[in-house]
Amino acid sequence: KLSYDKQSGRSSRAAVAPTMLLPWEGKSGLDVRPYDKLLNKAAPVVVPLLVGYGSKVFKPLYSLADKVRNRKADTEARQATSNAYKPCVIFSSRTIKDEAAYKSAFAEYAEGAMVREGVRACFSFMDRDKEMTAVQFAWYDSASDLVPEPPALKECYCGTVATDYTQTWGKWNADFKAALQTDMCKYSFVEEVRGFLKEPTEANAKGFATGEPPMIWISKRDILP
């Protein structure tokens, strides 16, 4: 029996049944003899099971943990790469005079713009909820890739700063801003993009060549302060 004297700071051993008295347990102690007996009897059976079958049970858990860590690392790497890409994305809502004239002028403008290497998207369609209103979307790799609208297309607009708006995101500059602005539309320019745009690199080429029209979702929402 192993005991501990708090006053003398010494331990003593008595010739009694083997019972351990832990220092922090006081005089009552903790009898571990049943545990020792159980462990001695179970060890020859439990240890081989843990060695033989434990790996089969825990190996999938280890593999899952590795996959989660690897997936997190891959996601961080993709985000770091995508975040380095600073294009300019433009979304507009413009009031027009004549639908047929507008469609003809914009089609000619867009076809000429899309042959340029730095232009990823340039299209327009009529707003189904607002009469004589056209929605436009353009995506440029950089501010220097902007293709200014020709006079024939600008002549189709008849809106004001109260009815028309253009929202620009990305790494725009003063020249980009000056070339885009008119006095017939309200403009907003934001450099920070809350999210990521996939770079048009060889590694992402398959993601751009879908073989069918893409789905682009743009939402304008009011948020809490």
mmCIF file of C-alpha atoms in Angstrom:
data_model
loop_
_atom_site.group_PDB
_atom_site.id
_atom_site.type_symbol
_atom_site.label_atom_id
_atom_site.label_comp_id
_atom_site.label_asym_id
_atom_site.label_seq_id
_atom_site.Cartn_x
_atom_site.Cartn_y
_atom_site.Cartn_z
ATOM 1 C CA LYS A 1 0.000 0.000 0.000
ATOM 2 C CA LEU A 2 1.600 3.280 -1.143
ATOM 3 C CA SER A 3 0.645 6.371 0.874
ATOM 4 C CA TYR A 4 1.763 9.971 0.963
ATOM 5 C CA ASP A 5 2.304 12.079 4.101
ATOM 6 C CA LYS A 6 1.573 15.748 3.350
ATOM 7 C CA GLN A 7 3.426 17.000 6.495
ATOM 8 C CA SER A 8 6.673 15.084 5.991
ATOM 9 C CA GLY A 9 6.487 15.017 2.211
ATOM 10 C CA ARG A 10 7.503 11.347 2.201
ATOM 11 C CA SER A 11 5.857 8.218 0.901
ATOM 12 C CA SER A 12 5.670 4.943 2.835
ATOM 13 C CA ARG A 13 4.902 1.393 1.882
ATOM 14 C CA ALA A 14 3.049 -1.090 4.122
ATOM 15 C CA ALA A 15 2.859 -4.835 3.743
ATOM 16 C CA VAL A 16 -0.846 -5.005 3.000
ATOM 17 C CA ALA A 17 -2.970 -5.812 -0.012
ATOM 18 C CA PRO A 18 -1.666 -3.855 -3.053
ATOM 19 C CA THR A 19 -3.820 -0.726 -3.066
ATOM 20 C CA MET A 20 -2.597 2.633 -4.471
ATOM 21 C CA LEU A 21 -3.401 5.752 -2.447
ATOM 22 C CA LEU A 22 -3.068 8.741 -4.735
ATOM 23 C CA PRO A 23 -1.774 12.008 -3.235
ATOM 24 C CA TRP A 24 -4.792 14.071 -4.257
ATOM 25 C CA GLU A 25 -7.319 11.521 -3.033
ATOM 26 C CA GLY A 26 -6.634 11.942 0.693
ATOM 27 C CA LYS A 27 -6.852 8.970 3.050
ATOM 28 C CA SER A 28 -9.550 7.059 1.212
ATOM 29 C CA GLY A 29 -7.406 6.535 -1.909
ATOM 30 C CA LEU A 30 -8.347 4.820 -5.168
ATOM 31 C CA ASP A 31 -8.306 1.037 -5.291
ATOM 32 C CA VAL A 32 -7.091 -0.006 -8.759
ATOM 33 C CA ARG A 33 -6.881 -3.725 -8.173
ATOM 34 C CA PRO A 34 -10.099 -4.609 -10.079
ATOM 35 C CA TYR A 35 -8.953 -2.524 -13.026
ATOM 36 C CA ASP A 36 -5.569 -4.255 -13.064
ATOM 37 C CA LYS A 37 -7.240 -7.651 -12.960
ATOM 38 C CA LEU A 38 -9.599 -6.731 -15.790
ATOM 39 C CA LEU A 39 -6.817 -5.257 -17.895
ATOM 40 C CA ASN A 40 -4.573 -8.257 -17.403
ATOM 41 C CA LYS A 41 -7.328 -10.594 -18.520
ATOM 42 C CA ALA A 42 -8.571 -8.472 -21.431
ATOM 43 C CA ALA A 43 -5.246 -7.390 -22.894
ATOM 44 C CA PRO A 44 -4.419 -10.710 -24.635
ATOM 45 C CA VAL A 45 -7.767 -10.490 -26.444
ATOM 46 C CA VAL A 46 -8.256 -6.735 -26.958
ATOM 47 C CA VAL A 47 -4.771 -5.856 -28.186
ATOM 48 C CA PRO A 48 -4.773 -8.301 -31.143
ATOM 49 C CA LEU A 49 -8.266 -7.059 -32.103
ATOM 50 C CA LEU A 50 -7.126 -3.458 -32.068
ATOM 51 C CA VAL A 51 -4.079 -4.335 -34.130
ATOM 52 C CA GLY A 52 -5.942 -6.569 -36.580
ATOM 53 C CA TYR A 53 -9.283 -4.802 -36.970
ATOM 54 C CA GLY A 54 -8.606 -1.339 -35.566
ATOM 55 C CA SER A 55 -6.794 -0.279 -38.708
ATOM 56 C CA LYS A 56 -9.777 -1.341 -40.823
ATOM 57 C CA VAL A 57 -12.073 0.793 -38.676
ATOM 58 C CA PHE A 58 -9.916 3.881 -38.293
ATOM 59 C CA LYS A 59 -8.197 3.871 -41.691
ATOM 60 C CA PRO A 60 -11.316 5.228 -43.490
ATOM 61 C CA LEU A 61 -11.547 7.977 -40.852
ATOM 62 C CA TYR A 62 -7.919 8.902 -41.412
ATOM 63 C CA SER A 63 -8.484 8.890 -45.176
ATOM 64 C CA LEU A 64 -11.534 11.133 -44.792
ATOM 65 C CA ALA A 65 -9.557 13.571 -42.657
ATOM 66 C CA ASP A 66 -6.800 13.646 -45.274
ATOM 67 C CA LYS A 67 -9.308 14.315 -48.045
ATOM 68 C CA VAL A 68 -10.853 17.186 -46.076
ATOM 69 C CA ARG A 69 -7.440 18.737 -45.479
ATOM 70 C CA ASN A 70 -6.416 18.289 -49.119
ATOM 71 C CA ARG A 71 -9.726 19.706 -50.359
ATOM 72 C CA LYS A 72 -9.284 22.740 -48.117
ATOM 73 C CA ALA A 73 -5.750 23.256 -49.421
ATOM 74 C CA ASP A 74 -6.940 22.932 -53.041
ATOM 75 C CA THR A 75 -9.764 25.412 -52.421
ATOM 76 C CA GLU A 76 -7.395 27.925 -50.864
ATOM 77 C CA ALA A 77 -5.002 27.521 -53.801
ATOM 78 C CA ARG A 78 -7.797 28.044 -56.346
ATOM 79 C CA GLN A 79 -9.081 31.076 -54.483
ATOM 80 C CA ALA A 80 -5.610 32.565 -54.296
ATOM 81 C CA THR A 81 -5.226 32.096 -58.043
ATOM 82 C CA SER A 82 -8.691 33.383 -58.908
ATOM 83 C CA ASN A 83 -8.352 36.339 -56.573
ATOM 84 C CA ALA A 84 -5.283 37.496 -58.511
ATOM 85 C CA TYR A 85 -7.438 37.977 -61.601
ATOM 86 C CA LYS A 86 -8.706 41.586 -61.801
ATOM 87 C CA PRO A 87 -11.088 41.932 -64.754
ATOM 88 C CA CYS A 88 -13.762 44.556 -65.307
ATOM 89 C CA VAL A 89 -17.398 43.441 -65.323
ATOM 90 C CA ILE A 90 -20.158 45.825 -66.442
ATOM 91 C CA PHE A 91 -23.901 45.472 -65.917
ATOM 92 C CA SER A 92 -26.278 48.084 -67.359
ATOM 93 C CA SER A 93 -29.964 48.839 -67.671
ATOM 94 C CA ARG A 94 -30.635 51.347 -70.483
ATOM 95 C CA THR A 95 -33.806 52.912 -71.832
ATOM 96 C CA ILE A 96 -33.958 52.855 -75.637
ATOM 97 C CA LYS A 97 -35.911 54.674 -78.360
ATOM 98 C CA ASP A 98 -36.525 51.843 -80.834
ATOM 99 C CA GLU A 99 -36.087 48.137 -80.150
ATOM 100 C CA ALA A 100 -35.265 47.082 -83.726
ATOM 101 C CA ALA A 101 -32.718 49.862 -84.197
ATOM 102 C CA TYR A 102 -31.109 49.065 -80.847
ATOM 103 C CA LYS A 103 -30.816 45.334 -81.533
ATOM 104 C CA SER A 104 -29.196 46.000 -84.890
ATOM 105 C CA ALA A 105 -26.717 48.537 -83.483
ATOM 106 C CA PHE A 106 -25.781 46.447 -80.467
ATOM 107 C CA ALA A 107 -25.339 43.270 -82.520
ATOM 108 C CA GLU A 108 -22.862 45.039 -84.781
ATOM 109 C CA TYR A 109 -21.026 46.458 -81.759
ATOM 110 C CA ALA A 110 -20.891 43.143 -79.880
ATOM 111 C CA GLU A 111 -19.695 41.136 -82.893
ATOM 112 C CA GLY A 112 -16.816 43.553 -83.376
ATOM 113 C CA ALA A 113 -15.960 43.541 -79.659
ATOM 114 C CA MET A 114 -15.955 39.760 -79.262
ATOM 115 C CA VAL A 115 -13.213 39.207 -81.837
ATOM 116 C CA ARG A 116 -10.796 40.929 -79.472
ATOM 117 C CA GLU A 117 -8.750 38.719 -77.181
ATOM 118 C CA GLY A 118 -9.460 40.563 -73.926
ATOM 119 C CA VAL A 119 -13.251 40.537 -74.274
ATOM 120 C CA ARG A 120 -14.864 37.548 -72.533
ATOM 121 C CA ALA A 121 -18.527 38.501 -72.841
ATOM 122 C CA CYS A 122 -20.618 41.194 -74.488
ATOM 123 C CA PHE A 123 -24.354 40.655 -74.881
ATOM 124 C CA SER A 124 -27.714 42.320 -74.352
ATOM 125 C CA PHE A 125 -31.386 41.401 -74.103
ATOM 126 C CA MET A 126 -34.654 43.209 -73.550
ATOM 127 C CA ASP A 127 -35.959 43.554 -70.008
ATOM 128 C CA ARG A 128 -39.185 41.579 -69.662
ATOM 129 C CA ASP A 129 -40.470 43.731 -66.795
ATOM 130 C CA LYS A 130 -39.703 47.225 -68.140
ATOM 131 C CA GLU A 131 -40.827 48.363 -71.555
ATOM 132 C CA MET A 132 -38.219 49.757 -73.959
ATOM 133 C CA THR A 133 -35.404 48.816 -71.585
ATOM 134 C CA ALA A 134 -32.314 46.825 -72.555
ATOM 135 C CA VAL A 135 -30.074 44.908 -70.171
ATOM 136 C CA GLN A 136 -26.366 44.707 -71.014
ATOM 137 C CA PHE A 137 -23.493 42.588 -69.701
ATOM 138 C CA ALA A 138 -19.792 42.844 -70.548
ATOM 139 C CA TRP A 139 -16.662 41.178 -69.174
ATOM 140 C CA TYR A 140 -13.168 42.490 -69.960
ATOM 141 C CA ASP A 141 -9.873 40.975 -68.844
ATOM 142 C CA SER A 142 -8.551 44.430 -67.965
ATOM 143 C CA ALA A 143 -9.508 48.089 -68.141
ATOM 144 C CA SER A 144 -7.465 48.527 -71.314
ATOM 145 C CA ASP A 145 -9.638 45.924 -73.089
ATOM 146 C CA LEU A 146 -12.768 48.089 -72.916
ATOM 147 C CA VAL A 147 -14.429 48.567 -76.303
ATOM 148 C CA PRO A 148 -16.197 51.976 -76.352
ATOM 149 C CA GLU A 149 -19.702 52.090 -77.779
ATOM 150 C CA PRO A 150 -19.974 53.610 -81.256
ATOM 151 C CA PRO A 151 -22.113 56.713 -81.897
ATOM 152 C CA ALA A 152 -24.769 54.619 -83.683
ATOM 153 C CA LEU A 153 -25.381 52.631 -80.489
ATOM 154 C CA LYS A 154 -25.342 55.678 -78.216
ATOM 155 C CA GLU A 155 -28.021 57.282 -80.384
ATOM 156 C CA CYS A 156 -30.411 54.502 -79.370
ATOM 157 C CA TYR A 157 -30.481 55.557 -75.699
ATOM 158 C CA CYS A 158 -33.048 57.986 -74.288
ATOM 159 C CA GLY A 159 -32.899 57.435 -70.545
ATOM 160 C CA THR A 160 -31.773 59.652 -67.662
ATOM 161 C CA VAL A 161 -29.840 59.238 -64.419
ATOM 162 C CA ALA A 162 -33.202 58.542 -62.763
ATOM 163 C CA THR A 163 -34.093 55.618 -65.037
ATOM 164 C CA ASP A 164 -30.803 54.102 -66.257
ATOM 165 C CA TYR A 165 -27.837 52.732 -64.340
ATOM 166 C CA THR A 166 -24.499 51.042 -64.982
ATOM 167 C CA GLN A 167 -22.641 49.051 -62.326
ATOM 168 C CA THR A 168 -18.940 48.286 -62.816
ATOM 169 C CA TRP A 169 -16.806 45.924 -60.738
ATOM 170 C CA GLY A 170 -13.097 45.231 -60.993
ATOM 171 C CA LYS A 171 -9.781 46.917 -61.602
ATOM 172 C CA TRP A 172 -10.999 49.908 -63.592
ATOM 173 C CA ASN A 173 -8.962 53.099 -64.025
ATOM 174 C CA ALA A 174 -9.555 56.752 -64.893
ATOM 175 C CA ASP A 175 -9.450 56.171 -68.664
ATOM 176 C CA PHE A 176 -11.925 53.298 -68.375
ATOM 177 C CA LYS A 177 -14.278 55.442 -66.300
ATOM 178 C CA ALA A 178 -14.072 58.414 -68.659
ATOM 179 C CA ALA A 179 -14.723 56.279 -71.750
ATOM 180 C CA LEU A 180 -17.786 54.677 -70.187
ATOM 181 C CA GLN A 181 -19.608 57.589 -68.607
ATOM 182 C CA THR A 182 -22.312 59.746 -70.193
ATOM 183 C CA ASP A 183 -24.823 62.202 -68.750
ATOM 184 C CA MET A 184 -27.790 59.921 -69.569
ATOM 185 C CA CYS A 185 -27.053 57.199 -67.017
ATOM 186 C CA LYS A 186 -26.134 56.798 -63.351
ATOM 187 C CA TYR A 187 -22.766 55.079 -62.894
ATOM 188 C CA SER A 188 -21.285 53.221 -59.972
ATOM 189 C CA PHE A 189 -17.692 51.940 -59.879
ATOM 190 C CA VAL A 190 -16.520 49.388 -57.326
ATOM 191 C CA GLU A 191 -12.996 47.982 -57.248
ATOM 192 C CA GLU A 192 -13.609 45.232 -54.697
ATOM 193 C CA VAL A 193 -15.445 42.132 -55.873
ATOM 194 C CA ARG A 194 -17.087 40.045 -53.148
ATOM 195 C CA GLY A 195 -16.230 36.667 -54.580
ATOM 196 C CA PHE A 196 -14.007 35.242 -57.254
ATOM 197 C CA LEU A 197 -13.813 35.186 -61.020
ATOM 198 C CA LYS A 198 -12.185 32.220 -62.694
ATOM 199 C CA GLU A 199 -9.162 33.191 -64.735
ATOM 200 C CA PRO A 200 -9.321 32.416 -68.491
ATOM 201 C CA THR A 201 -6.156 30.316 -68.363
ATOM 202 C CA GLU A 202 -5.363 27.001 -70.044
ATOM 203 C CA ALA A 203 -6.076 25.196 -66.778
ATOM 204 C CA ASN A 204 -9.617 26.629 -66.761
ATOM 205 C CA ALA A 205 -10.221 26.421 -70.509
ATOM 206 C CA LYS A 206 -12.692 23.554 -70.196
ATOM 207 C CA GLY A 207 -14.789 25.614 -67.802
ATOM 208 C CA PHE A 208 -15.197 28.348 -70.399
ATOM 209 C CA ALA A 209 -15.893 26.057 -73.355
ATOM 210 C CA THR A 210 -19.218 24.661 -72.132
ATOM 211 C CA GLY A 211 -20.585 24.015 -75.600
ATOM 212 C CA GLU A 212 -23.878 25.664 -74.674
ATOM 213 C CA PRO A 213 -25.138 29.082 -73.500
ATOM 214 C CA PRO A 214 -24.035 29.807 -69.909
ATOM 215 C CA MET A 215 -26.355 30.865 -67.102
ATOM 216 C CA ILE A 216 -25.418 34.194 -65.520
ATOM 217 C CA TRP A 217 -27.215 35.351 -62.391
ATOM 218 C CA ILE A 218 -27.018 38.998 -61.338
ATOM 219 C CA SER A 219 -29.018 40.163 -58.331
ATOM 220 C CA LYS A 220 -29.434 43.649 -56.868
ATOM 221 C CA ARG A 221 -30.424 43.451 -53.181
ATOM 222 C CA ASP A 222 -30.983 45.833 -50.280
ATOM 223 C CA ILE A 223 -29.032 44.810 -47.171
ATOM 224 C CA LEU A 224 -29.098 45.723 -43.495
ATOM 225 C CA PRO A 225 -26.676 48.476 -42.392
#
